[in-house]
């Protein structure tokens, strides 16, 4: 079945440092979504990527979808304490349901 | 606008007891999902529904049953709870299969 793997599982950074999490699928995806879950909270949708090679930005967050549509990344520039949480990617193949990665837990030391 | 509401928020069960988790959405979404979240394992799909009266198995369906009698409600049942079912359960809904998913606040279930 479809597998979505995410690395790293944990990342500790100093405030102001950059952060990147990577998502890899065993199959070609029709789209990929990214979610953020604050500690004790629920996942909240951040963005969806659909096109091969697509790059989208939300303030300090940059999302990329690979040319082969099998991988994606989320990069945060100059992290802040408000970025703390777990970031999940979720991939979908045509006609199937979303499959979530294991998530990357980000902690930011002030 | 309430979005997705889950009840209860917390529950402690004894092994062998049964319970039902309720999920309600007010966004007229066709798709609804039940996930469980365990440390280091992300969100695993238990069951899902693509419309009123339909249900389907996800990755980890064993020990759970679901029903979608009304479009806005999706119930998750545990007939005989086991300690392995200790987890945080999230319900979600979406307009269609590949669309943004809206999550409820979660139910923290402990089985002792």
PDB file of C-alpha atoms in Angstrom:
ATOM      1  CA  UNK A   1       0.000   0.000   0.000  1.00  0.00           C
ATOM      2  CA  UNK A   2       0.905   3.633  -0.201  1.00  0.00           C
ATOM      3  CA  UNK A   3       3.498   4.759   2.335  1.00  0.00           C
ATOM      4  CA  UNK A   4       4.461   8.268   3.281  1.00  0.00           C
ATOM      5  CA  UNK A   5       7.659   8.675   5.250  1.00  0.00           C
ATOM      6  CA  UNK A   6       8.723  11.817   7.002  1.00  0.00           C
ATOM      7  CA  UNK A   7      12.107  12.842   8.386  1.00  0.00           C
ATOM      8  CA  UNK A   8      13.389  13.805  10.822  1.00  0.00           C
ATOM      9  CA  UNK A   9      11.111  12.572  13.590  1.00  0.00           C
ATOM     10  CA  UNK A  10      12.376  15.256  15.972  1.00  0.00           C
ATOM     11  CA  UNK A  11      14.169  18.541  15.460  1.00  0.00           C
ATOM     12  CA  UNK A  12      15.429  20.921  18.128  1.00  0.00           C
ATOM     13  CA  UNK A  13      16.546  24.373  17.015  1.00  0.00           C
ATOM     14  CA  UNK A  14      17.529  27.662  18.556  1.00  0.00           C
ATOM     15  CA  UNK A  15      15.178  30.505  17.867  1.00  0.00           C
ATOM     16  CA  UNK A  16      16.262  32.174  14.657  1.00  0.00           C
ATOM     17  CA  UNK A  17      17.637  29.020  13.046  1.00  0.00           C
ATOM     18  CA  UNK A  18      16.069  27.496   9.978  1.00  0.00           C
ATOM     19  CA  UNK A  19      14.142  24.211   9.951  1.00  0.00           C
ATOM     20  CA  UNK A  20      13.290  21.738   7.213  1.00  0.00           C
ATOM     21  CA  UNK A  21      11.184  18.589   7.232  1.00  0.00           C
ATOM     22  CA  UNK A  22      11.049  16.135   4.335  1.00  0.00           C
ATOM     23  CA  UNK A  23       8.309  13.882   3.105  1.00  0.00           C
ATOM     24  CA  UNK A  24       8.778  10.928   0.738  1.00  0.00           C
ATOM     25  CA  UNK A  25       6.164   8.727  -0.849  1.00  0.00           C
ATOM     26  CA  UNK A  26       6.558   5.207  -2.202  1.00  0.00           C
ATOM     27  CA  UNK A  27       4.165   6.096  -5.033  1.00  0.00           C
ATOM     28  CA  UNK A  28       3.482   9.109  -7.235  1.00  0.00           C
ATOM     29  CA  UNK A  29       1.077  11.492  -5.555  1.00  0.00           C
ATOM     30  CA  UNK A  30      -1.774  13.495  -7.024  1.00  0.00           C
ATOM     31  CA  UNK A  31      -1.400  16.070  -4.283  1.00  0.00           C
ATOM     32  CA  UNK A  32       0.240  16.604  -0.932  1.00  0.00           C
ATOM     33  CA  UNK A  33      -0.998  18.519   2.069  1.00  0.00           C
ATOM     34  CA  UNK A  34       0.790  19.886   5.109  1.00  0.00           C
ATOM     35  CA  UNK A  35      -0.679  20.206   8.595  1.00  0.00           C
ATOM     36  CA  UNK A  36       0.550  21.686  11.872  1.00  0.00           C
ATOM     37  CA  UNK A  37      -0.407  20.359  15.285  1.00  0.00           C
ATOM     38  CA  UNK A  38       0.394  22.481  18.318  1.00  0.00           C
ATOM     39  CA  UNK A  39       1.152  20.612  21.566  1.00  0.00           C
ATOM     40  CA  UNK A  40      -2.121  19.334  22.996  1.00  0.00           C
ATOM     41  CA  UNK A  41      -4.014  20.494  19.910  1.00  0.00           C
ATOM     42  CA  UNK A  42      -5.410  19.060  16.734  1.00  0.00           C
ATOM     43  CA  UNK A  43      -3.941  19.076  13.212  1.00  0.00           C
ATOM     44  CA  UNK A  44      -4.644  22.245  11.280  1.00  0.00           C
ATOM     45  CA  UNK A  45      -4.357  22.470   7.504  1.00  0.00           C
ATOM     46  CA  UNK A  46      -1.537  24.659   6.195  1.00  0.00           C
ATOM     47  CA  UNK A  47      -1.415  24.161   2.443  1.00  0.00           C
ATOM     48  CA  UNK A  48      -1.974  21.839  -0.503  1.00  0.00           C
ATOM     49  CA  UNK A  49       0.416  21.315  -3.424  1.00  0.00           C
ATOM     50  CA  UNK A  50      -0.810  19.814  -6.654  1.00  0.00           C
ATOM     51  CA  UNK A  51       1.580  20.601  -9.495  1.00  0.00           C
ATOM     52  CA  UNK A  52       4.942  18.993 -10.200  1.00  0.00           C
ATOM     53  CA  UNK A  53       7.758  21.272  -8.974  1.00  0.00           C
ATOM     54  CA  UNK A  54       5.314  23.605  -7.255  1.00  0.00           C
ATOM     55  CA  UNK A  55       6.652  26.044  -4.663  1.00  0.00           C
ATOM     56  CA  UNK A  56       4.388  27.998  -2.338  1.00  0.00           C
ATOM     57  CA  UNK A  57       5.229  30.446   0.409  1.00  0.00           C
ATOM     58  CA  UNK A  58       3.374  31.520   3.522  1.00  0.00           C
ATOM     59  CA  UNK A  59       5.391  34.225   5.255  1.00  0.00           C
ATOM     60  CA  UNK A  60       8.434  32.358   6.648  1.00  0.00           C
ATOM     61  CA  UNK A  61       7.205  28.937   5.455  1.00  0.00           C
ATOM     62  CA  UNK A  62       8.185  27.550   2.040  1.00  0.00           C
ATOM     63  CA  UNK A  63       6.582  24.405   0.682  1.00  0.00           C
ATOM     64  CA  UNK A  64       7.904  22.427  -2.272  1.00  0.00           C
ATOM     65  CA  UNK A  65       6.524  19.538  -4.281  1.00  0.00           C
ATOM     66  CA  UNK A  66       9.087  17.457  -6.144  1.00  0.00           C
ATOM     67  CA  UNK A  67       9.287  17.185  -9.909  1.00  0.00           C
ATOM     68  CA  UNK A  68       8.362  13.505  -9.756  1.00  0.00           C
ATOM     69  CA  UNK A  69       5.535  14.237  -7.286  1.00  0.00           C
ATOM     70  CA  UNK A  70       6.936  11.694  -4.834  1.00  0.00           C
ATOM     71  CA  UNK A  71       8.507  14.031  -2.326  1.00  0.00           C
ATOM     72  CA  UNK A  72       7.884  17.330  -0.617  1.00  0.00           C
ATOM     73  CA  UNK A  73       9.495  19.616   1.896  1.00  0.00           C
ATOM     74  CA  UNK A  74       8.551  22.316   4.360  1.00  0.00           C
ATOM     75  CA  UNK A  75      11.188  24.911   5.207  1.00  0.00           C
ATOM     76  CA  UNK A  76      10.808  27.490   7.970  1.00  0.00           C
ATOM     77  CA  UNK A  77      13.149  30.473   7.883  1.00  0.00           C
ATOM     78  CA  UNK A  78      14.256  32.036  11.167  1.00  0.00           C
ATOM     79  CA  UNK A  79      12.137  29.942  13.504  1.00  0.00           C
ATOM     80  CA  UNK A  80      10.152  31.528  16.300  1.00  0.00           C
ATOM     81  CA  UNK A  81       8.756  29.991  19.483  1.00  0.00           C
ATOM     82  CA  UNK A  82       5.319  30.126  17.881  1.00  0.00           C
ATOM     83  CA  UNK A  83       6.508  27.561  15.311  1.00  0.00           C
ATOM     84  CA  UNK A  84       6.646  24.842  17.974  1.00  0.00           C
ATOM     85  CA  UNK A  85       4.542  21.810  17.123  1.00  0.00           C
ATOM     86  CA  UNK A  86       4.398  18.716  14.964  1.00  0.00           C
ATOM     87  CA  UNK A  87       4.304  19.115  11.208  1.00  0.00           C
ATOM     88  CA  UNK A  88       2.631  16.402   9.152  1.00  0.00           C
ATOM     89  CA  UNK A  89       2.588  15.813   5.458  1.00  0.00           C
ATOM     90  CA  UNK A  90      -0.315  13.883   3.954  1.00  0.00           C
ATOM     91  CA  UNK A  91      -0.210  12.464   0.462  1.00  0.00           C
ATOM     92  CA  UNK A  92      -2.972  11.312  -1.800  1.00  0.00           C
ATOM     93  CA  UNK A  93      -2.791   9.129  -4.874  1.00  0.00           C
ATOM     94  CA  UNK A  94      -5.499   9.433  -7.488  1.00  0.00           C
ATOM     95  CA  UNK A  95      -8.802   8.125  -6.220  1.00  0.00           C
ATOM     96  CA  UNK A  96      -7.506   7.141  -2.806  1.00  0.00           C
ATOM     97  CA  UNK A  97      -7.593   8.637   0.633  1.00  0.00           C
ATOM     98  CA  UNK A  98      -4.947  10.729   2.365  1.00  0.00           C
ATOM     99  CA  UNK A  99      -2.034   8.939   3.993  1.00  0.00           C
ATOM    100  CA  UNK A 100      -0.267  10.846   6.750  1.00  0.00           C
ATOM    101  CA  UNK A 101       3.426  10.762   7.469  1.00  0.00           C
ATOM    102  CA  UNK A 102       4.681  10.158  11.012  1.00  0.00           C
ATOM    103  CA  UNK A 103       5.260  13.852  11.578  1.00  0.00           C
ATOM    104  CA  UNK A 104       8.246  15.964  12.602  1.00  0.00           C
ATOM    105  CA  UNK A 105       8.140  17.364  16.107  1.00  0.00           C
ATOM    106  CA  UNK A 106       9.794  20.790  16.238  1.00  0.00           C
ATOM    107  CA  UNK A 107      10.971  22.397  19.442  1.00  0.00           C
ATOM    108  CA  UNK A 108      12.399  25.903  19.481  1.00  0.00           C
ATOM    109  CA  UNK A 109      14.669  27.078  22.268  1.00  0.00           C
ATOM    110  CA  UNK A 110      14.311  30.818  22.958  1.00  0.00           C
TER     111      UNK A 110
ATOM    112  CA  UNK B   1     -19.453  28.033  13.165  1.00  0.00           C
ATOM    113  CA  UNK B   2     -18.534  24.969  15.245  1.00  0.00           C
ATOM    114  CA  UNK B   3     -16.747  22.963  12.507  1.00  0.00           C
ATOM    115  CA  UNK B   4     -16.016  19.446  13.782  1.00  0.00           C
ATOM    116  CA  UNK B   5     -17.075  18.580  17.324  1.00  0.00           C
ATOM    117  CA  UNK B   6     -16.062  15.439  19.162  1.00  0.00           C
ATOM    118  CA  UNK B   7     -17.551  14.066  22.350  1.00  0.00           C
ATOM    119  CA  UNK B   8     -16.353  13.142  24.867  1.00  0.00           C
ATOM    120  CA  UNK B   9     -12.983  14.874  25.212  1.00  0.00           C
ATOM    121  CA  UNK B  10     -11.633  12.437  27.801  1.00  0.00           C
ATOM    122  CA  UNK B  11     -12.608   8.952  28.870  1.00  0.00           C
ATOM    123  CA  UNK B  12     -11.200   6.166  30.990  1.00  0.00           C
ATOM    124  CA  UNK B  13     -12.477   2.663  30.301  1.00  0.00           C
ATOM    125  CA  UNK B  14     -11.869  -0.662  31.904  1.00  0.00           C
ATOM    126  CA  UNK B  15     -10.767  -3.550  29.709  1.00  0.00           C
ATOM    127  CA  UNK B  16     -13.787  -5.161  28.108  1.00  0.00           C
ATOM    128  CA  UNK B  17     -16.080  -2.151  28.405  1.00  0.00           C
ATOM    129  CA  UNK B  18     -17.710  -0.612  25.372  1.00  0.00           C
ATOM    130  CA  UNK B  19     -18.172   2.981  24.326  1.00  0.00           C
ATOM    131  CA  UNK B  20     -19.104   5.188  21.404  1.00  0.00           C
ATOM    132  CA  UNK B  21     -17.300   8.306  20.294  1.00  0.00           C
ATOM    133  CA  UNK B  22     -19.409  10.875  18.513  1.00  0.00           C
ATOM    134  CA  UNK B  23     -18.256  13.207  15.769  1.00  0.00           C
ATOM    135  CA  UNK B  24     -20.476  15.939  14.376  1.00  0.00           C
ATOM    136  CA  UNK B  25     -19.708  18.394  11.566  1.00  0.00           C
ATOM    137  CA  UNK B  26     -21.755  21.358  10.436  1.00  0.00           C
ATOM    138  CA  UNK B  27     -19.980  22.032   7.126  1.00  0.00           C
ATOM    139  CA  UNK B  28     -22.094  19.679   4.994  1.00  0.00           C
ATOM    140  CA  UNK B  29     -18.997  17.627   4.170  1.00  0.00           C
ATOM    141  CA  UNK B  30     -19.395  14.317   2.393  1.00  0.00           C
ATOM    142  CA  UNK B  31     -16.217  12.680   3.713  1.00  0.00           C
ATOM    143  CA  UNK B  32     -15.600  11.876   7.359  1.00  0.00           C
ATOM    144  CA  UNK B  33     -12.696  10.054   8.993  1.00  0.00           C
ATOM    145  CA  UNK B  34     -11.616   8.545  12.278  1.00  0.00           C
ATOM    146  CA  UNK B  35      -7.887   8.530  13.104  1.00  0.00           C
ATOM    147  CA  UNK B  36      -5.908   7.410  16.083  1.00  0.00           C
ATOM    148  CA  UNK B  37      -2.692   9.132  17.089  1.00  0.00           C
ATOM    149  CA  UNK B  38       0.005   7.356  19.030  1.00  0.00           C
ATOM    150  CA  UNK B  39       3.490   8.707  19.857  1.00  0.00           C
ATOM    151  CA  UNK B  40       5.859   8.396  16.913  1.00  0.00           C
ATOM    152  CA  UNK B  41       3.235   6.851  14.642  1.00  0.00           C
ATOM    153  CA  UNK B  42       1.500   9.854  13.198  1.00  0.00           C
ATOM    154  CA  UNK B  43      -2.171   9.669  12.311  1.00  0.00           C
ATOM    155  CA  UNK B  44      -3.474   6.255  11.356  1.00  0.00           C
ATOM    156  CA  UNK B  45      -6.816   5.925   9.632  1.00  0.00           C
ATOM    157  CA  UNK B  46      -9.279   3.617  11.384  1.00  0.00           C
ATOM    158  CA  UNK B  47     -12.420   3.935   9.261  1.00  0.00           C
ATOM    159  CA  UNK B  48     -13.839   6.514   6.914  1.00  0.00           C
ATOM    160  CA  UNK B  49     -17.034   7.391   5.107  1.00  0.00           C
ATOM    161  CA  UNK B  50     -17.570   8.939   1.688  1.00  0.00           C
ATOM    162  CA  UNK B  51     -21.197   9.804   2.318  1.00  0.00           C
ATOM    163  CA  UNK B  52     -24.281   9.156   4.394  1.00  0.00           C
ATOM    164  CA  UNK B  53     -24.895   5.456   4.848  1.00  0.00           C
ATOM    165  CA  UNK B  54     -21.405   4.416   3.688  1.00  0.00           C
ATOM    166  CA  UNK B  55     -18.367   3.257   5.641  1.00  0.00           C
ATOM    167  CA  UNK B  56     -15.023   1.746   4.726  1.00  0.00           C
ATOM    168  CA  UNK B  57     -12.016   0.309   6.508  1.00  0.00           C
ATOM    169  CA  UNK B  58      -8.795   2.231   6.904  1.00  0.00           C
ATOM    170  CA  UNK B  59      -5.334   1.073   7.960  1.00  0.00           C
ATOM    171  CA  UNK B  60      -6.173  -0.109  11.481  1.00  0.00           C
ATOM    172  CA  UNK B  61      -9.887  -1.087  11.631  1.00  0.00           C
ATOM    173  CA  UNK B  62      -9.698  -4.117  13.933  1.00  0.00           C
ATOM    174  CA  UNK B  63     -11.567  -3.680  17.211  1.00  0.00           C
ATOM    175  CA  UNK B  64     -13.599  -0.724  15.955  1.00  0.00           C
ATOM    176  CA  UNK B  65     -16.930  -0.257  14.223  1.00  0.00           C
ATOM    177  CA  UNK B  66     -18.471   2.866  12.702  1.00  0.00           C
ATOM    178  CA  UNK B  67     -21.794   4.147  11.493  1.00  0.00           C
ATOM    179  CA  UNK B  68     -22.877   7.126   9.407  1.00  0.00           C
ATOM    180  CA  UNK B  69     -26.646   7.213   9.628  1.00  0.00           C
ATOM    181  CA  UNK B  70     -26.776  10.976   9.170  1.00  0.00           C
ATOM    182  CA  UNK B  71     -24.509  13.030   6.937  1.00  0.00           C
ATOM    183  CA  UNK B  72     -23.367  15.250   9.785  1.00  0.00           C
ATOM    184  CA  UNK B  73     -22.535  12.487  12.273  1.00  0.00           C
ATOM    185  CA  UNK B  74     -19.904   9.753  12.294  1.00  0.00           C
ATOM    186  CA  UNK B  75     -19.812   7.381  15.246  1.00  0.00           C
ATOM    187  CA  UNK B  76     -16.866   5.239  16.314  1.00  0.00           C
ATOM    188  CA  UNK B  77     -17.595   2.260  18.528  1.00  0.00           C
ATOM    189  CA  UNK B  78     -15.374   0.086  20.654  1.00  0.00           C
ATOM    190  CA  UNK B  79     -17.241  -3.101  21.533  1.00  0.00           C
ATOM    191  CA  UNK B  80     -14.712  -4.535  23.976  1.00  0.00           C
ATOM    192  CA  UNK B  81     -11.966  -2.081  24.851  1.00  0.00           C
ATOM    193  CA  UNK B  82      -8.364  -3.261  25.161  1.00  0.00           C
ATOM    194  CA  UNK B  83      -5.326  -1.447  26.609  1.00  0.00           C
ATOM    195  CA  UNK B  84      -3.875  -1.321  23.070  1.00  0.00           C
ATOM    196  CA  UNK B  85      -6.695   1.047  22.188  1.00  0.00           C
ATOM    197  CA  UNK B  86      -5.383   3.673  24.573  1.00  0.00           C
ATOM    198  CA  UNK B  87      -4.796   6.595  22.236  1.00  0.00           C
ATOM    199  CA  UNK B  88      -5.924  10.013  21.125  1.00  0.00           C
ATOM    200  CA  UNK B  89      -8.738   9.757  18.604  1.00  0.00           C
ATOM    201  CA  UNK B  90      -9.362  12.433  16.019  1.00  0.00           C
ATOM    202  CA  UNK B  91     -12.334  12.832  13.775  1.00  0.00           C
ATOM    203  CA  UNK B  92     -12.000  14.821  10.556  1.00  0.00           C
ATOM    204  CA  UNK B  93     -14.168  15.817   7.639  1.00  0.00           C
ATOM    205  CA  UNK B  94     -13.575  17.112   4.144  1.00  0.00           C
ATOM    206  CA  UNK B  95     -15.664  18.336   1.240  1.00  0.00           C
ATOM    207  CA  UNK B  96     -14.194  15.661  -1.011  1.00  0.00           C
ATOM    208  CA  UNK B  97     -11.481  13.025  -0.900  1.00  0.00           C
ATOM    209  CA  UNK B  98      -8.473  15.179  -1.710  1.00  0.00           C
ATOM    210  CA  UNK B  99      -9.608  18.368  -0.076  1.00  0.00           C
ATOM    211  CA  UNK B 100      -8.484  20.053   3.117  1.00  0.00           C
ATOM    212  CA  UNK B 101      -9.405  18.033   6.180  1.00  0.00           C
ATOM    213  CA  UNK B 102     -10.894  19.744   9.230  1.00  0.00           C
ATOM    214  CA  UNK B 103     -10.129  18.035  12.519  1.00  0.00           C
ATOM    215  CA  UNK B 104     -12.019  17.897  15.767  1.00  0.00           C
ATOM    216  CA  UNK B 105     -10.380  18.630  19.103  1.00  0.00           C
ATOM    217  CA  UNK B 106      -9.674  14.971  19.818  1.00  0.00           C
ATOM    218  CA  UNK B 107     -10.718  12.416  22.427  1.00  0.00           C
ATOM    219  CA  UNK B 108      -8.115  11.123  24.840  1.00  0.00           C
ATOM    220  CA  UNK B 109      -9.052   7.533  25.693  1.00  0.00           C
ATOM    221  CA  UNK B 110      -7.328   5.448  28.327  1.00  0.00           C
ATOM    222  CA  UNK B 111      -8.117   1.756  28.718  1.00  0.00           C
ATOM    223  CA  UNK B 112      -6.984   0.241  32.004  1.00  0.00           C
TER     224      UNK B 112
END
